[in-house]
Amino acid sequence: MAARAPTGPFPPPEALLEQPVPPELQEAQKARLREVWKQPPGWRYWSAVNNTEVGVWYTLTALAFMLVAGVLALAMRAQLSFPELSLLDADRYNQFFTMHGSAMMFLFAVPIFEAISILILPAFLGARDMPFPRLSAYGYWCFLIGGVFVLGSLLFDAAPKAGWFMYPPLATEDLGIGSDIWLLGLSFIEVASIAAAVELIVGTLKCRPPGMRVNLMPLYAWYVLVVGGMILFAFPPLIAGDFLFELQRSQDWPFFDPERGGDPLLWQHLFWIFGHPEVYIVMLPSIAIAAMVIPTVARTPIVGYSWIVLSAVGTGFLSFGLWVHHMFTTGLPAISLGFFSAASEAVVIPTGVQLFAFLATLMVGHVRPTLPMLWLAGAIAIFTLGGLTGVMVALAPFDWAVHDSYFVVAHLHYTLFGGMIFPVVAGVYYFFPFFAKRMLSERLGRWSFWLLFVGMNVTFLPMHWTGLAGMPRRVWTYPAGMGWDWVNLVSTAGAYLTAAGFLVFVWDVLRPKSDQPQIERNPWGAGTLEWTHDVPDEAWGIRSIPYVHTRYPLWEQPEMLARIDAGRYYLPDAAEMKRETLVTSVIDARPIQVQRVTGPAWITLWAAAFTGGAFILPVFKIYVLAAVCGVLAGACVIYWLWTSTAQVPEAETKDAGLGLRLPTYASGPDAVGWWGVWITMLGDATAFASLVFGFFFFWTARPDFPPEGALHAVPWAVAASAVLGAASWALTVAAREWNAAGRVAHARAALVAAPVATLLAAGAAVLAVWPLDPVAHVYPAILWALAVWLVAHLLLGAVMQLYCLAGSVFGKMTPSHDADLRNVTLFWHFAALTVLVTAAVLGIAPRLL
């Protein structure tokens, strides 16, 4: 390992930075970089994996899905414009309102954050690309396939129609395939969300430029960390809920059937543990955009940087303690009502800190009235109104009065328009010169703003009244004479005004701009790294990766831009004709590795297509072909990992520039792959914890859990599964240690024995629950669900162990190049914990309850 340690000066001496780079050398370096990072030509363009291409695809696809969802909203508003209208029948209306909510939340609100972040985060960090470009591309293709499948169901009159929250028993008893489309289709899309979250978190932690310590990161990067972490902990409970839900739909396991010991409230808990943090997952990125725009507009550094970071973290943390305020009317104990009501009020504090910090920045700066600032001003006004009504519905008595009424619809849309739509549009106007090297129209931007601002208020402000007047939400029509007639007509008129505003905005974005002059490089006079971009555009991301020691380097390091352009900083060349980016330490951003990143490939598209088959075909009960697709998807991922990750380099170190030599290979915590596994497994552990939560929820909520005289899991089989699983973990750890010590034969022997133990552990887990009938009662059903989850992880663990064995045999893994084995060992730490907890729940807990 010592041979791979960084050598050379860091931080770079000023004398070295001042040395000129010969012009002919600069041109040669640029030519090589241009060749290595060039976009694939012709039809191969769709094999691109760069953050720039994938980010644009992601953004435009999310925008298209949003427009479809908007059209559904207009159709619903037309139906409600007059009483007893029949433009849509009840069934069609139910499909439309279900898909409107689902598409807005799952296909637009969360993906647009990830799309924009994939597009601009590397520029904020001065990185060439994200650490796992193919993961980004895979996530995008999953998103596209899943979104088209879910929205396409509308064309066949088969769309889900039980609401975007899919409450049982309405959804579980729904005839047709609508509920299955929602469950499996959106679970597929959640794969894309989690993949993007892993990419963004690792990118923020490991791909910052040298010198950019965590307390110097752009605030946007902090918000990416917070929101990425929230996605990791919020989406898995929903995935666990989907898993149980689909088992009930397809196998009749009664998790939500009260007649057989189930409880519909478990779904509500799992859904809202996801659903309420999602509001902040949607809102915080918009605040992040404001945090980048406001200092530029005010021409001064942000006021209260540390307070904003703490408040963002606090908001993310508190958001997980609020989910029950969506369930105030379900008959909760008074102490629960009081606790969750207080927690719901408390989240106002960190949110307020962030808003006041922005206002203080504007007050101490010299504000320029730009178009992005106009949109942000509108956002603050609308979001404040939405926040005030949020405080109202957080109070249990008021919530009881307006629950499931149009007051809640008004509150939700004020929050989303102010907390998400307006800031995102502000961000588009602000960052468009960076994306497209063109400016958007000032005139069209103002038209769009006023149409949207007036339109959304005309639409949703009257809904407060209709809600207080008793109009329930989700009704497809209403009788005349209730006092709701004219108010609904006003809301409908406002909806079409809002749509006009959106159309102006979309036209401004998509209209041809080839006749426009070339933009200034930094048109807003900003201080952050993204405005070092090349004009005209270059595909290499950044010419050379700078040394950064300030929060606003373009303001505080005036010599930086010229040095970047001259190739004076790190990685100015691509001498080996390979794509590379710099990896730095997590806290201090000391350079530790030159990371080879992957180039264009079709394998990501194939992997996404087969993953889609594995999720989509079960909707139509085609289980065998779905299983084949699952196997093929796994084969694609193995091929992708084998051919492009953790490759033994041609040289252990290379010159990274400025006299610094860095390793070209890393394993363990120094490697981005290790962090990817660690973060992924945190999400996986959260999903598993949600299943265990289900077991104890039934125990606390149901007097017949476990039912009297129920069969329990077979004790010896449970014990055997635990012992064999622990043995497999121990063998994997031993293989890692033996391999590192150069005892390769011992390591290979351990990697032969480990999967055998793993498969025996999986078999024992199946035997443990085999005598139980999961259809009869929820008690055997939840034990079976835990066993299925465990077996799936054990099988995956066995594949990983065999992958390492093959790597050792065929030379991909050596004693000094063991990243794969260290990553697999990390997976097995989590797997061993899963084995032991499952054994405790299956074998011990029922006998103690």
Tab-separated table of C-alpha atoms in Angstrom, residues 227-531:
chain	number	residue	atom	x	y	z
A	227	VAL	CA	-31.560	15.294	0.667
A	228	GLY	CA	-29.594	12.285	-0.568
A	229	GLY	CA	-29.527	10.967	2.995
A	230	MET	CA	-33.248	11.595	3.343
A	231	ILE	CA	-33.931	9.641	0.148
A	232	LEU	CA	-31.881	6.753	1.515
A	233	PHE	CA	-33.919	6.621	4.703
A	234	ALA	CA	-37.336	7.652	3.348
A	235	PHE	CA	-37.740	5.529	0.226
A	236	PRO	CA	-36.842	2.122	1.755
A	237	PRO	CA	-39.890	2.060	4.090
A	238	LEU	CA	-42.070	2.568	1.019
A	239	ILE	CA	-40.211	-0.193	-0.801
A	240	ALA	CA	-40.808	-2.471	2.199
A	241	GLY	CA	-44.473	-1.466	2.151
A	242	ASP	CA	-44.682	-2.152	-1.586
A	243	PHE	CA	-43.124	-5.568	-0.955
A	244	LEU	CA	-45.814	-6.453	1.599
A	245	PHE	CA	-48.560	-4.891	-0.482
A	246	GLU	CA	-47.691	-6.814	-3.616
A	247	LEU	CA	-47.397	-10.055	-1.628
A	248	GLN	CA	-50.968	-9.483	-0.518
A	249	ARG	CA	-52.129	-8.622	-4.041
A	250	SER	CA	-50.372	-11.521	-5.761
A	251	GLN	CA	-50.177	-14.233	-3.067
A	252	ASP	CA	-53.046	-13.265	-0.734
A	253	TRP	CA	-50.772	-12.851	2.293
A	254	PRO	CA	-53.019	-10.787	4.606
A	255	PHE	CA	-50.785	-7.983	5.891
A	256	PHE	CA	-53.577	-5.410	5.613
A	257	ASP	CA	-56.622	-7.668	6.040
A	258	PRO	CA	-58.115	-7.223	9.555
A	259	GLU	CA	-60.116	-10.454	9.281
A	260	ARG	CA	-56.887	-12.447	9.209
A	261	GLY	CA	-54.912	-10.422	11.731
A	262	GLY	CA	-53.641	-7.716	9.388
A	263	ASP	CA	-54.001	-3.974	9.816
A	264	PRO	CA	-54.401	-1.307	7.083
A	265	LEU	CA	-52.743	1.250	9.355
A	266	LEU	CA	-49.369	-0.449	8.854
A	267	TRP	CA	-49.460	0.731	5.238
A	268	GLN	CA	-50.275	4.260	6.345
A	269	HIS	CA	-47.305	4.270	8.714
A	270	LEU	CA	-44.881	2.947	6.083
A	271	PHE	CA	-46.271	5.251	3.415
A	272	TRP	CA	-46.097	8.420	5.497
A	273	ILE	CA	-42.668	7.605	6.947
A	274	PHE	CA	-41.756	8.037	3.307
A	275	GLY	CA	-44.407	10.563	2.359
A	276	HIS	CA	-43.779	13.347	4.819
A	277	PRO	CA	-39.985	13.498	4.475
A	278	GLU	CA	-40.640	13.538	0.754
A	279	VAL	CA	-42.175	16.989	1.125
A	280	TYR	CA	-38.809	18.172	2.447
A	281	ILE	CA	-36.933	16.091	-0.123
A	282	VAL	CA	-38.800	18.199	-2.654
A	283	MET	CA	-38.440	21.494	-0.817
A	284	LEU	CA	-34.822	21.500	0.381
A	285	PRO	CA	-33.255	21.378	-3.109
A	286	SER	CA	-35.270	24.454	-3.975
A	287	ILE	CA	-33.875	26.209	-0.930
A	288	ALA	CA	-30.465	25.075	-2.165
A	289	ILE	CA	-31.063	26.850	-5.464
A	290	ALA	CA	-32.023	29.982	-3.549
A	291	ALA	CA	-28.840	29.645	-1.490
A	292	MET	CA	-26.799	29.788	-4.698
A	293	VAL	CA	-28.753	32.550	-6.436
A	294	ILE	CA	-29.181	35.003	-3.564
A	295	PRO	CA	-25.464	35.709	-2.859
A	296	THR	CA	-24.956	36.360	-6.567
A	297	VAL	CA	-27.935	38.677	-6.747
A	298	ALA	CA	-26.868	40.457	-3.558
A	299	ARG	CA	-23.202	40.448	-4.646
A	300	THR	CA	-22.069	39.370	-1.205
A	301	PRO	CA	-21.313	36.052	0.523
A	302	ILE	CA	-24.245	34.323	2.172
A	303	VAL	CA	-25.007	35.421	5.725
A	304	GLY	CA	-25.079	32.623	8.329
A	305	TYR	CA	-23.486	29.813	6.296
A	306	SER	CA	-23.070	27.556	9.339
A	307	TRP	CA	-26.592	28.263	10.573
A	308	ILE	CA	-28.024	27.404	7.185
A	309	VAL	CA	-26.155	24.099	7.129
A	310	LEU	CA	-27.294	23.234	10.656
A	311	SER	CA	-30.858	24.209	9.797
A	312	ALA	CA	-30.871	22.073	6.658
A	313	VAL	CA	-29.635	19.086	8.645
A	314	GLY	CA	-32.185	19.847	11.385
A	315	THR	CA	-35.016	20.091	8.880
A	316	GLY	CA	-34.059	16.742	7.396
A	317	PHE	CA	-33.864	15.137	10.827
A	318	LEU	CA	-37.149	16.575	12.094
A	319	SER	CA	-38.986	15.632	8.905
A	320	PHE	CA	-38.807	11.982	9.924
A	321	GLY	CA	-40.685	12.721	13.132
A	322	LEU	CA	-43.775	14.213	11.545
A	323	TRP	CA	-45.349	11.426	9.543
A	324	VAL	CA	-48.121	10.752	12.043
A	325	HIS	CA	-49.657	14.188	11.534
A	326	HIS	CA	-51.124	12.711	8.354
A	327	MET	CA	-52.920	10.187	10.565
A	328	PHE	CA	-54.502	12.396	13.230
A	329	THR	CA	-57.962	11.099	12.358
A	330	THR	CA	-57.109	7.399	12.724
A	331	GLY	CA	-57.814	7.256	16.461
A	332	LEU	CA	-54.330	7.788	17.887
A	333	PRO	CA	-53.753	8.129	21.646
A	334	ALA	CA	-53.737	11.693	22.978
A	335	ILE	CA	-50.038	11.541	23.849
A	336	SER	CA	-49.203	10.666	20.233
A	337	LEU	CA	-51.330	13.532	18.984
A	338	GLY	CA	-49.542	15.945	21.291
A	339	PHE	CA	-46.044	14.721	20.428
A	340	PHE	CA	-46.474	14.721	16.659
A	341	SER	CA	-48.344	18.008	16.689
A	342	ALA	CA	-45.468	19.628	18.591
A	343	ALA	CA	-42.892	18.050	16.261
A	344	SER	CA	-44.817	19.371	13.267
A	345	GLU	CA	-44.690	22.864	14.704
A	346	ALA	CA	-40.980	22.548	15.558
A	347	VAL	CA	-39.919	22.102	11.948
A	348	VAL	CA	-40.872	25.720	11.372
A	349	ILE	CA	-37.799	26.801	13.353
A	350	PRO	CA	-34.990	25.510	11.086
A	351	THR	CA	-37.021	26.451	8.024
A	352	GLY	CA	-37.387	29.982	9.359
A	353	VAL	CA	-33.650	30.223	10.083
A	354	GLN	CA	-32.866	29.519	6.440
A	355	LEU	CA	-35.371	32.083	5.170
A	356	PHE	CA	-34.140	34.769	7.557
A	357	ALA	CA	-30.527	34.088	6.519
A	358	PHE	CA	-31.530	34.714	2.903
A	359	LEU	CA	-33.330	37.922	3.830
A	360	ALA	CA	-30.302	39.072	5.833
A	361	THR	CA	-28.045	38.413	2.833
A	362	LEU	CA	-30.301	40.540	0.656
A	363	MET	CA	-30.315	43.295	3.272
A	364	VAL	CA	-26.525	43.542	3.625
A	365	GLY	CA	-25.838	43.163	-0.099
A	366	HIS	CA	-26.384	45.320	-3.152
A	367	VAL	CA	-29.307	43.623	-4.814
A	368	ARG	CA	-29.692	43.517	-8.585
A	369	PRO	CA	-33.313	42.965	-9.651
A	370	THR	CA	-32.692	39.988	-11.946
A	371	LEU	CA	-35.256	37.581	-13.333
A	372	PRO	CA	-34.185	34.671	-11.068
A	373	MET	CA	-34.624	36.977	-8.073
A	374	LEU	CA	-38.168	37.833	-9.193
A	375	TRP	CA	-39.052	34.127	-9.176
A	376	LEU	CA	-37.434	33.671	-5.765
A	377	ALA	CA	-39.369	36.614	-4.355
A	378	GLY	CA	-42.576	34.986	-5.588
A	379	ALA	CA	-41.480	31.717	-4.055
A	380	ILE	CA	-40.906	33.252	-0.626
A	381	ALA	CA	-44.324	34.920	-0.660
A	382	ILE	CA	-46.183	31.771	-1.711
A	383	PHE	CA	-44.214	29.435	0.530
A	384	THR	CA	-44.845	31.649	3.548
A	385	LEU	CA	-48.586	31.355	2.958
A	386	GLY	CA	-48.268	27.591	2.546
A	387	GLY	CA	-46.212	27.402	5.717
A	388	LEU	CA	-48.832	29.315	7.707
A	389	THR	CA	-51.575	26.896	6.699
A	390	GLY	CA	-49.141	24.093	7.502
A	391	VAL	CA	-48.938	25.353	11.051
A	392	MET	CA	-52.755	25.287	11.128
A	393	VAL	CA	-53.128	21.681	9.934
A	394	ALA	CA	-50.380	20.567	12.311
A	395	LEU	CA	-52.830	21.291	15.147
A	396	ALA	CA	-54.881	18.138	15.695
A	397	PRO	CA	-58.293	19.821	16.325
A	398	PHE	CA	-57.991	21.951	13.198
A	399	ASP	CA	-56.804	18.945	11.215
A	400	TRP	CA	-59.865	16.990	12.312
A	401	ALA	CA	-62.046	19.793	10.949
A	402	VAL	CA	-60.407	20.081	7.514
A	403	HIS	CA	-59.059	16.577	7.002
A	404	ASP	CA	-59.596	15.284	3.475
A	405	SER	CA	-61.108	18.608	2.421
A	406	TYR	CA	-60.007	21.059	-0.241
A	407	PHE	CA	-58.262	23.108	2.455
A	408	VAL	CA	-55.550	20.438	2.474
A	409	VAL	CA	-55.342	20.575	-1.334
A	410	ALA	CA	-54.772	24.334	-1.101
A	411	HIS	CA	-52.138	23.979	1.623
A	412	LEU	CA	-50.266	21.278	-0.272
A	413	HIS	CA	-50.159	23.238	-3.522
A	414	TYR	CA	-49.092	26.490	-1.867
A	415	THR	CA	-46.248	24.570	-0.254
A	416	LEU	CA	-45.213	22.875	-3.489
A	417	PHE	CA	-45.520	25.926	-5.715
A	418	GLY	CA	-43.664	28.157	-3.274
A	419	GLY	CA	-41.262	25.534	-2.000
A	420	MET	CA	-40.509	23.843	-5.278
A	421	ILE	CA	-41.977	25.095	-8.587
A	422	PHE	CA	-41.016	28.773	-8.346
A	423	PRO	CA	-37.472	28.144	-7.023
A	424	VAL	CA	-36.870	25.486	-9.687
A	425	VAL	CA	-37.959	27.894	-12.407
A	426	ALA	CA	-35.694	30.532	-10.831
A	427	GLY	CA	-32.891	27.971	-10.995
A	428	VAL	CA	-33.588	27.233	-14.643
A	429	TYR	CA	-33.364	30.928	-15.520
A	430	TYR	CA	-30.197	31.272	-13.444
A	431	PHE	CA	-28.369	28.131	-14.623
A	432	PHE	CA	-29.584	28.068	-18.240
A	433	PRO	CA	-26.487	29.965	-19.480
A	434	PHE	CA	-24.416	27.250	-17.827
A	435	PHE	CA	-26.450	24.410	-19.396
A	436	ALA	CA	-26.979	25.752	-22.877
A	437	LYS	CA	-24.543	28.681	-23.267
A	438	ARG	CA	-27.553	30.833	-24.105
A	439	MET	CA	-29.762	33.225	-22.118
A	440	LEU	CA	-33.493	32.838	-21.664
A	441	SER	CA	-35.777	35.714	-22.568
A	442	GLU	CA	-36.234	38.408	-19.933
A	443	ARG	CA	-39.598	39.364	-21.463
A	444	LEU	CA	-40.983	35.829	-21.671
A	445	GLY	CA	-39.685	35.137	-18.187
A	446	ARG	CA	-41.685	38.027	-16.744
A	447	TRP	CA	-44.818	37.019	-18.645
A	448	SER	CA	-44.464	33.506	-17.392
A	449	PHE	CA	-43.913	34.682	-13.820
A	450	TRP	CA	-46.991	36.877	-13.641
A	451	LEU	CA	-49.222	34.334	-15.367
A	452	LEU	CA	-48.075	31.645	-12.959
A	453	PHE	CA	-48.134	33.836	-9.871
A	454	VAL	CA	-51.620	35.171	-10.519
A	455	GLY	CA	-52.868	31.857	-11.897
A	456	MET	CA	-51.800	29.707	-8.965
A	457	ASN	CA	-53.275	32.141	-6.454
A	458	VAL	CA	-56.558	32.299	-8.357
A	459	THR	CA	-56.568	28.505	-8.453
A	460	PHE	CA	-55.663	27.578	-4.910
A	461	LEU	CA	-56.580	30.536	-2.693
A	462	PRO	CA	-60.341	29.854	-3.184
A	463	MET	CA	-59.770	26.214	-2.271
A	464	HIS	CA	-59.189	27.257	1.339
A	465	TRP	CA	-62.757	28.459	1.295
A	466	THR	CA	-64.196	25.409	-0.460
A	467	GLY	CA	-62.423	23.235	2.087
A	468	LEU	CA	-63.711	25.212	5.060
A	469	ALA	CA	-67.170	25.094	3.438
A	470	GLY	CA	-66.984	21.318	3.587
A	471	MET	CA	-66.085	20.226	0.060
A	472	PRO	CA	-64.214	16.917	0.282
A	473	ARG	CA	-61.221	16.277	-1.935
A	474	ARG	CA	-61.090	13.452	-4.490
A	475	VAL	CA	-64.773	13.804	-5.523
A	476	TRP	CA	-65.433	13.707	-9.252
A	477	THR	CA	-68.519	15.929	-9.072
A	478	TYR	CA	-70.768	17.680	-6.561
A	479	PRO	CA	-74.394	18.754	-6.339
A	480	ALA	CA	-75.518	22.311	-7.046
A	481	GLY	CA	-76.518	24.594	-4.216
A	482	MET	CA	-73.720	23.702	-1.812
A	483	GLY	CA	-72.068	27.122	-2.139
A	484	TRP	CA	-69.112	25.610	-3.989
A	485	ASP	CA	-70.181	26.406	-7.551
A	486	TRP	CA	-68.622	29.774	-8.327
A	487	VAL	CA	-65.557	29.080	-6.218
A	488	ASN	CA	-64.787	25.984	-8.252
A	489	LEU	CA	-65.303	27.923	-11.460
A	490	VAL	CA	-62.779	30.531	-10.295
A	491	SER	CA	-60.283	27.782	-9.415
A	492	THR	CA	-60.710	26.249	-12.855
A	493	ALA	CA	-60.103	29.583	-14.567
A	494	GLY	CA	-56.975	30.020	-12.452
A	495	ALA	CA	-55.749	26.548	-13.418
A	496	TYR	CA	-55.827	27.455	-17.109
A	497	LEU	CA	-54.068	30.736	-16.373
A	498	THR	CA	-51.384	28.744	-14.554
A	499	ALA	CA	-51.096	26.395	-17.532
A	500	ALA	CA	-50.577	29.397	-19.814
A	501	GLY	CA	-47.703	30.511	-17.597
A	502	PHE	CA	-46.126	27.075	-17.820
A	503	LEU	CA	-46.480	27.043	-21.591
A	504	VAL	CA	-44.704	30.382	-21.904
A	505	PHE	CA	-41.891	29.058	-19.702
A	506	VAL	CA	-41.578	25.792	-21.645
A	507	TRP	CA	-41.576	27.655	-24.943
A	508	ASP	CA	-38.831	29.940	-23.669
A	509	VAL	CA	-36.719	26.918	-22.728
A	510	LEU	CA	-37.289	24.896	-25.900
A	511	ARG	CA	-37.456	27.589	-28.607
A	512	PRO	CA	-34.513	27.726	-31.054
A	513	LYS	CA	-31.722	30.051	-29.924
A	514	SER	CA	-29.110	29.563	-32.617
A	515	ASP	CA	-29.347	33.224	-33.670
A	516	GLN	CA	-28.387	34.470	-30.206
A	517	PRO	CA	-24.887	35.871	-29.636
A	518	GLN	CA	-22.446	33.976	-27.469
A	519	ILE	CA	-23.000	34.623	-23.778
A	520	GLU	CA	-20.539	36.028	-21.313
A	521	ARG	CA	-18.756	33.306	-19.379
A	522	ASN	CA	-20.077	34.459	-16.007
A	523	PRO	CA	-23.177	36.467	-16.939
A	524	TRP	CA	-24.431	36.915	-13.375
A	525	GLY	CA	-21.034	37.755	-11.843
A	526	ALA	CA	-21.255	34.780	-9.482
A	527	GLY	CA	-18.488	33.588	-7.187
A	528	THR	CA	-18.843	29.788	-7.373
A	529	LEU	CA	-17.014	27.224	-9.464
A	530	GLU	CA	-19.719	26.312	-11.974
A	531	TRP	CA	-19.144	29.623	-13.729
